[in-house]
Coordinates of C-alpha atoms in Angstrom, one line a residue:
M24 CA -6.8 -13.0 25.9
S25 CA -6.2 -13.3 29.5
K26 CA -9.0 -13.6 32.3
F27 CA -8.1 -10.3 33.5
A28 CA -8.3 -8.7 30.1
E29 CA -11.5 -10.4 29.7
L30 CA -13.0 -8.8 32.9
V31 CA -11.5 -5.7 31.8
E32 CA -13.7 -5.8 28.1
R33 CA -16.8 -7.1 30.0
N34 CA -16.6 -4.0 32.7
P35 CA -20.4 -2.9 32.3
W36 CA -18.9 0.3 33.6
R37 CA -16.5 1.0 30.9
R38 CA -17.0 4.1 28.7
N39 CA -18.6 4.2 25.3
P40 CA -15.8 3.4 22.8
W41 CA -17.0 6.3 20.4
F42 CA -15.7 9.5 21.2
E43 CA -17.4 12.6 19.8
T44 CA -14.6 14.9 19.5
V45 CA -11.1 14.8 18.4
G46 CA -10.3 16.9 21.8
E47 CA -11.9 13.7 23.5
A48 CA -9.8 11.2 21.6
Q49 CA -6.9 13.2 22.7
R50 CA -7.9 13.1 26.3
R51 CA -8.4 9.3 26.2
A52 CA -5.1 8.9 24.5
R53 CA -3.6 10.7 27.4
K54 CA -5.1 8.8 30.1
R55 CA -4.1 5.4 28.3
L56 CA -0.7 5.7 27.4
P57 CA 2.5 5.8 29.4
K58 CA 3.7 9.5 30.1
T59 CA 6.7 9.0 27.7
I60 CA 4.7 7.5 24.9
Y61 CA 2.3 10.5 25.2
S62 CA 4.7 13.0 25.1
S63 CA 6.0 11.9 21.9
L64 CA 2.4 12.7 20.3
I65 CA 1.9 16.3 21.3
A66 CA 6.0 17.1 20.8
G67 CA 7.1 20.3 19.4
T68 CA 10.2 22.1 19.1
Q69 CA 11.6 24.7 21.7
A70 CA 8.9 26.7 22.9
G71 CA 5.9 25.4 21.0
I72 CA 5.2 28.5 19.4
T73 CA 4.4 26.9 15.9
V74 CA 2.5 24.2 17.2
T75 CA 0.1 26.0 19.1
D76 CA -0.2 28.7 16.6
N77 CA -1.0 25.8 14.3
V78 CA -4.4 24.7 16.0
E79 CA -4.9 28.2 17.7
A80 CA -5.1 30.3 14.4
F81 CA -8.4 28.4 12.9
N82 CA -10.1 29.9 15.7
E83 CA -9.4 33.5 14.2
L84 CA -11.3 32.7 11.3
G85 CA -15.2 33.1 10.8
F86 CA -18.0 31.6 8.8
A87 CA -20.0 33.6 6.9
P88 CA -23.3 31.2 6.5
H89 CA -26.3 31.5 4.5
V90 CA -29.6 31.0 6.6
I91 CA -31.3 29.6 3.3
G92 CA -30.0 27.8 0.4
A93 CA -28.6 24.4 2.5
T94 CA -29.1 21.5 -0.2
P95 CA -30.2 18.2 1.1
E96 CA -27.5 16.3 -0.1
R97 CA -23.6 17.5 -0.3
S98 CA -20.7 16.2 -2.2
L99 CA -17.3 15.7 -0.4
A100 CA -15.5 13.8 -2.7
T101 CA -12.3 14.9 -4.3
T102 CA -9.0 13.9 -6.3
V103 CA -5.4 14.1 -4.8
M104 CA -2.4 13.3 -6.9
G105 CA -4.4 11.2 -9.2
Q106 CA -6.4 9.2 -6.5
E107 CA -10.1 9.7 -6.0
I108 CA -10.8 9.9 -2.0
S109 CA -14.3 10.2 -0.5
F110 CA -13.4 13.5 1.5
P111 CA -11.1 15.8 1.5
V112 CA -9.0 14.5 4.3
L113 CA -5.6 12.2 4.1
I114 CA -3.4 10.4 6.5
S115 CA -0.2 12.2 7.1
P116 CA 2.7 10.2 7.2
T117 CA 4.1 9.7 10.8
G118 CA 7.0 7.6 12.1
V119 CA 6.9 4.5 14.6
Q120 CA 3.2 4.4 15.0
A121 CA 4.0 1.9 18.4
V122 CA 0.9 3.4 20.3
D123 CA -1.0 -0.1 18.9
P124 CA 0.4 -3.1 17.9
D125 CA -1.2 -3.1 14.4
G126 CA 0.7 0.8 14.0
E127 CA 0.5 1.6 10.6
V128 CA -1.5 -1.3 8.9
A129 CA -4.7 -0.7 11.4
V130 CA -4.4 2.8 10.0
A131 CA -4.2 2.0 6.6
R132 CA -7.5 -0.2 7.0
A133 CA -9.3 2.5 8.5
A134 CA -8.3 5.2 5.8
A135 CA -9.3 2.1 3.3
N136 CA -12.7 1.6 5.2
R137 CA -13.5 5.3 5.0
G138 CA -12.3 5.9 1.3
T139 CA -9.3 7.9 1.5
A140 CA -5.6 7.7 1.2
M141 CA -2.8 7.2 3.5
G142 CA 0.9 8.8 3.5
L143 CA 3.3 6.1 4.9
S144 CA 6.4 7.5 6.5
S145 CA 9.7 5.7 5.8
F146 CA 10.3 5.7 9.2
A147 CA 7.1 3.5 10.0
S148 CA 6.8 0.4 11.9
K149 CA 5.4 -1.7 9.6
P150 CA 7.1 -3.1 5.8
V151 CA 5.3 -0.9 3.1
E152 CA 4.2 -4.3 1.6
E153 CA 1.9 -5.1 4.6
V154 CA 0.4 -1.2 4.3
T155 CA -0.5 -1.5 0.8
A156 CA -1.7 -5.0 1.1
V157 CA -4.7 -3.3 3.1
N158 CA -5.1 0.0 1.4
D159 CA -4.4 0.6 -2.4
K160 CA -4.1 4.3 -2.0
V161 CA -0.7 4.8 -0.1
F162 CA 1.7 7.8 -0.7
F163 CA 5.4 6.7 0.4
Q164 CA 7.1 9.4 2.3
I165 CA 11.1 9.8 1.9
Y166 CA 13.3 11.7 3.7
W167 CA 16.6 12.8 2.0
L168 CA 18.6 10.3 3.9
G169 CA 21.7 8.6 2.4
S170 CA 23.0 8.3 -1.0
R171 CA 21.0 9.2 -4.1
E172 CA 21.3 4.9 -4.9
D173 CA 19.7 4.5 -1.4
I174 CA 17.2 7.0 -2.0
L175 CA 16.1 5.7 -5.1
A176 CA 16.0 2.1 -3.9
R177 CA 13.4 3.2 -1.2
A178 CA 11.4 4.6 -3.8
Q179 CA 11.6 1.7 -6.2
R180 CA 10.5 -0.8 -3.3
A181 CA 7.5 1.5 -2.7
R182 CA 6.6 1.5 -6.3
E183 CA 7.0 -2.4 -6.6
A184 CA 4.7 -2.4 -3.5
G185 CA 2.0 -0.7 -4.9
C186 CA 2.3 2.8 -3.6
Q187 CA 0.5 5.4 -6.0
G188 CA 2.7 8.6 -5.2
L189 CA 5.7 9.6 -3.5
I190 CA 6.0 12.4 -0.6
V191 CA 9.2 14.2 0.1
T192 CA 9.6 15.8 3.5
T193 CA 11.8 18.9 2.9
D194 CA 11.3 20.8 6.3
W195 CA 13.2 19.1 9.2
V196 CA 15.6 21.1 11.1
F197 CA 17.0 18.3 13.6
N198 CA 16.2 20.4 16.5
V199 CA 14.2 18.2 19.0
G200 CA 14.8 20.0 22.4
R201 CA 11.8 21.2 23.9
D202 CA 11.5 23.8 26.6
W203 CA 9.0 21.6 28.6
G204 CA 11.3 18.6 27.9
S205 CA 11.9 15.9 25.2
P206 CA 10.6 12.2 26.0
E207 CA 13.4 9.6 25.9
I208 CA 12.7 7.0 23.2
P209 CA 14.6 3.7 23.9
E210 CA 16.5 2.6 21.0
K211 CA 15.0 -1.0 21.2
V212 CA 12.5 -2.6 23.5
D213 CA 14.8 -4.6 25.5
V214 CA 15.2 -5.7 29.3
K215 CA 16.6 -2.5 30.1
A216 CA 14.1 -0.4 28.6
V217 CA 11.2 -2.6 29.8
A218 CA 12.7 -1.9 33.6
R219 CA 13.0 1.8 33.1
L220 CA 9.3 1.9 31.6
A221 CA 8.0 -0.5 33.9
P222 CA 6.7 2.3 36.8
E223 CA 4.7 4.0 33.8
M224 CA 3.3 0.8 32.2
I225 CA 2.0 -0.6 35.8
T226 CA -0.2 2.5 36.1
K227 CA -1.3 1.9 32.4
P228 CA -2.5 -1.6 32.5
R229 CA -5.1 -1.3 29.3
F230 CA -2.2 -0.3 27.3
A231 CA 0.1 -3.1 28.3
L232 CA -2.8 -5.7 27.9
S233 CA -3.0 -4.7 24.4
W234 CA 0.4 -5.9 23.5
I235 CA -0.7 -9.6 24.9
R236 CA -2.4 -11.8 22.2
D237 CA -3.0 -15.6 22.5
G238 CA -1.1 -15.4 26.0
K239 CA 2.2 -13.9 23.9
L240 CA 3.9 -10.5 24.4
I241 CA 4.1 -8.4 21.2
V242 CA 7.4 -6.5 21.5
P243 CA 7.0 -3.4 20.1
D244 CA 9.2 -2.9 16.9
L245 CA 11.4 0.5 16.8
S246 CA 13.1 -0.4 13.7
A247 CA 12.7 1.3 10.4
P248 CA 11.7 -2.0 8.2
N249 CA 11.4 0.6 5.1
I250 CA 15.0 2.0 5.0
A251 CA 16.1 -1.4 4.4
H252 CA 15.6 -3.6 1.3
K253 CA 12.8 -5.8 1.2
G254 CA 13.1 -8.9 3.7
E255 CA 16.2 -7.3 5.4
P256 CA 16.1 -6.4 9.2
G257 CA 15.4 -2.6 9.1
P258 CA 17.9 -0.7 11.3
T259 CA 17.2 0.9 14.6
F260 CA 15.8 4.7 14.4
F261 CA 19.0 6.1 15.8
D262 CA 21.5 4.7 13.3
V263 CA 19.1 5.7 10.5
Y264 CA 18.9 9.3 12.5
G265 CA 22.8 9.5 12.3
T266 CA 23.0 8.6 8.7
W267 CA 20.2 11.2 8.0
M268 CA 21.9 13.9 10.2
N269 CA 25.2 13.5 8.2
T270 CA 23.4 13.5 4.3
P271 CA 23.7 16.6 3.2
P272 CA 20.1 18.3 2.6
P273 CA 18.7 18.2 -0.9
T274 CA 18.9 20.6 -3.5
W275 CA 16.3 21.6 -6.0
E276 CA 18.1 19.6 -8.8
D277 CA 17.9 16.6 -6.4
L278 CA 14.3 16.9 -5.9
K279 CA 14.0 17.3 -9.9
W280 CA 15.9 14.1 -10.3
L281 CA 13.9 12.2 -7.9
R282 CA 10.8 13.5 -9.5
E283 CA 12.2 12.3 -12.7
Q284 CA 13.3 8.8 -11.4
W285 CA 9.8 8.3 -10.0
G286 CA 7.9 9.3 -13.0
G287 CA 4.5 9.5 -11.4
P288 CA 2.8 11.9 -8.7
F289 CA 5.2 13.5 -6.7
M290 CA 4.5 15.8 -3.5
V291 CA 7.0 18.5 -1.8
K292 CA 5.8 18.7 1.8
G293 CA 7.0 21.5 4.1
V294 CA 6.3 24.5 1.8
S295 CA 5.6 27.7 3.5
R296 CA 7.0 30.5 1.0
I297 CA 5.5 31.2 -2.6
D298 CA 9.0 31.1 -4.2
D299 CA 9.6 27.6 -2.7
A300 CA 6.1 26.7 -4.2
K301 CA 6.7 28.1 -7.6
R302 CA 10.1 26.1 -7.6
A303 CA 8.1 22.9 -6.8
V304 CA 6.0 23.7 -10.1
D305 CA 9.2 24.2 -12.0
I306 CA 10.6 20.9 -11.1
G307 CA 7.3 19.1 -12.0
A308 CA 5.8 18.4 -8.8
T309 CA 2.2 17.2 -8.8
A310 CA 1.4 18.5 -5.1
I311 CA 2.6 20.5 -2.4
S312 CA 1.6 20.3 1.3
V313 CA 1.7 23.5 3.0
S314 CA 3.4 22.2 6.2
N315 CA 5.7 22.9 9.1
H316 CA 5.9 19.3 10.1
G317 CA 3.3 19.8 12.9
G318 CA 5.3 22.3 14.6
N319 CA 8.3 20.0 14.8
N320 CA 10.9 21.8 12.8
L321 CA 11.9 26.0 13.3
D322 CA 10.0 27.2 15.9
G323 CA 8.4 30.5 14.9
T324 CA 7.3 29.4 11.5
P325 CA 3.9 30.8 11.3
A326 CA 0.7 28.5 11.2
T327 CA -0.1 26.7 7.8
I328 CA -3.5 27.9 7.6
R329 CA -1.9 31.7 7.9
V330 CA 0.4 31.2 4.6
L331 CA -1.7 28.8 2.8
G332 CA -4.3 31.3 1.1
P333 CA -1.1 33.2 -0.7
I334 CA 0.0 30.2 -1.8
A335 CA -3.0 28.7 -3.2
D336 CA -3.6 31.9 -5.3
A337 CA 0.1 31.5 -6.4
V338 CA 0.3 27.9 -7.6
G339 CA -3.3 26.5 -6.8
S340 CA -3.9 26.5 -10.6
D341 CA -0.7 24.3 -11.3
V342 CA -0.6 21.9 -8.4
D343 CA -2.6 20.1 -5.9
V344 CA -2.2 22.3 -2.8
L345 CA -2.4 20.3 0.5
L346 CA -2.4 21.8 4.1
D347 CA -1.4 20.0 7.2
G348 CA -1.0 21.4 10.9
G349 CA -3.5 22.1 13.3
I350 CA -6.6 20.1 12.0
R351 CA -9.0 19.1 14.8
R352 CA -12.4 19.6 13.5
G353 CA -14.5 19.2 10.1
S354 CA -15.1 23.2 10.2
D355 CA -10.9 23.4 10.0
V356 CA -10.8 21.4 6.9
V357 CA -13.7 23.6 5.2
K358 CA -11.5 26.6 6.5
A359 CA -8.6 25.4 4.3
L360 CA -10.4 24.6 1.7
A361 CA -12.0 27.8 1.2
L362 CA -8.4 29.2 1.3
G363 CA -7.3 27.2 -1.6
A364 CA -6.5 23.8 -0.7
K365 CA -7.6 20.7 -2.3
A366 CA -7.5 18.5 0.7
V367 CA -5.8 18.3 4.1
M368 CA -3.6 15.8 6.0
I369 CA -4.1 15.0 9.6
G370 CA -1.4 13.7 11.9
R371 CA -1.9 13.9 15.4
A372 CA -5.6 13.6 15.5
Y373 CA -5.6 10.1 14.0
L374 CA -2.7 8.9 16.4
W375 CA -4.9 9.9 19.2
G376 CA -8.0 7.9 17.8
L377 CA -5.2 4.9 17.3
A378 CA -4.0 5.3 20.6
A379 CA -7.7 5.6 22.2
N380 CA -9.0 2.6 20.3
G381 CA -6.8 1.0 17.5
Q382 CA -8.4 1.2 14.0
V383 CA -11.8 1.6 15.0
G384 CA -10.4 4.9 16.8
V385 CA -9.0 6.1 13.7
E386 CA -12.1 5.4 11.7
N387 CA -14.0 7.4 14.6
V388 CA -11.7 10.4 14.2
L389 CA -12.1 10.1 10.3
D390 CA -15.6 10.0 10.7
L391 CA -16.3 13.1 13.2
L392 CA -14.2 15.2 10.2
R393 CA -16.4 13.9 7.7
M394 CA -19.6 14.8 9.7
G395 CA -17.9 18.3 10.4
V396 CA -17.0 18.8 6.8
D397 CA -20.9 17.9 6.1
S398 CA -22.4 19.9 8.3
S399 CA -20.3 23.2 7.9
L400 CA -21.1 23.0 4.0
M401 CA -24.8 22.9 5.0
G402 CA -24.4 26.0 7.1
L403 CA -22.9 27.9 4.1
G404 CA -25.1 26.7 1.8
K405 CA -22.8 24.7 -0.2
A406 CA -23.5 21.4 -2.4
D407 CA -19.9 20.8 -3.1
V408 CA -16.8 21.1 -1.4
H409 CA -15.3 22.5 -4.8
D410 CA -17.7 25.4 -4.2
L411 CA -15.9 26.7 -1.4
S412 CA -14.1 30.1 -1.7
R413 CA -12.8 33.1 0.4
D414 CA -16.4 34.4 0.2
D415 CA -17.5 31.9 2.9
L416 CA -15.0 33.0 5.6
I417 CA -14.5 36.2 7.9
I418 CA -10.9 36.8 7.8
P419 CA -9.3 39.2 10.2
D420 CA -7.2 42.1 9.0
G421 CA -3.2 41.0 9.4
F422 CA -4.4 37.4 9.8
E423 CA -2.8 36.1 6.6
R424 CA 1.2 36.0 6.2
S425 CA 2.8 36.3 2.6
Y426 CA 6.5 36.2 2.1
G427 CA 8.7 34.9 -0.7
A428 CA 7.0 36.5 -3.3

């Protein structure tokens, strides 16, 4: 560590590294990160209708608490895709976590330390083998990219690395335009890219210093090592993206084929319709994620919490139903569970924690959500997350959306 970095770390006026809300993690991430990088963490397509609704819809749901009946101890543990986890929050797969030098490895350690599972993106910046080395509850996420042989090879590599399940993301529409501007992501970190980002980096010294260890600069890796064969250099994100855009979208027969080839726990991610949920059951999926890609797909898609209940009612007895999108508090988790979810997956929340304080920041976010789940259960007089139901909620008329029935 340089002398300047030591002075920064020893500064007695530095804020407490612990943050008390996910909103504070976001504020610190925004303060610490260069503008371009932070913009990529809040991205949503077009007008951002869906990304906004994902968050704000939770505020429309109320609780119906009991004043007597709280139990002294509450059980938060559950099982998702055959994996026992300490509380019903998992890490959702997100690509290229270059807001911290350790990226996905730091997130995997944090999840393991808190007893939960992690979804690892096929666009991750760290090889799957490095991630499974620190967390034995990893689900590998796949996009339908390239030929069947290419896709199966990535799945087999994940299996050999020790991944416990497969997540197939199905809801991407290649619309990355935003009304408020999209961040320009360099193809690789070279002299040209550094020069372009230098004005932003100069104003964010703590972020810049975090990439210097033992006097050496760690160059952020913007490649996709899990798209390549083990041991081979990964292609750039833009090379992958070009191939992806030119790959025909999967059919239900394609997904059934991959599920059969994989032979283990299998999640279809991106479901928002009842008929699609039933088709996932028909092909033998183990789980579905009610998801709209965090608002990064077809803008105008309803918030996931609005469509969760009808989907869970239709297929919840056949598959594990998860939700992702808009989770910011433990009370949000409890609302999703009361509407039929087995667990939730978080994306932006843990990325803000990672940006704010590395692995410890991710653990901080998970701790906040765990405490929020526990206190919500206490207020509702529940001893176990599995005891939650619609009766614990006040659901306004017209809140839920049901289509595809």
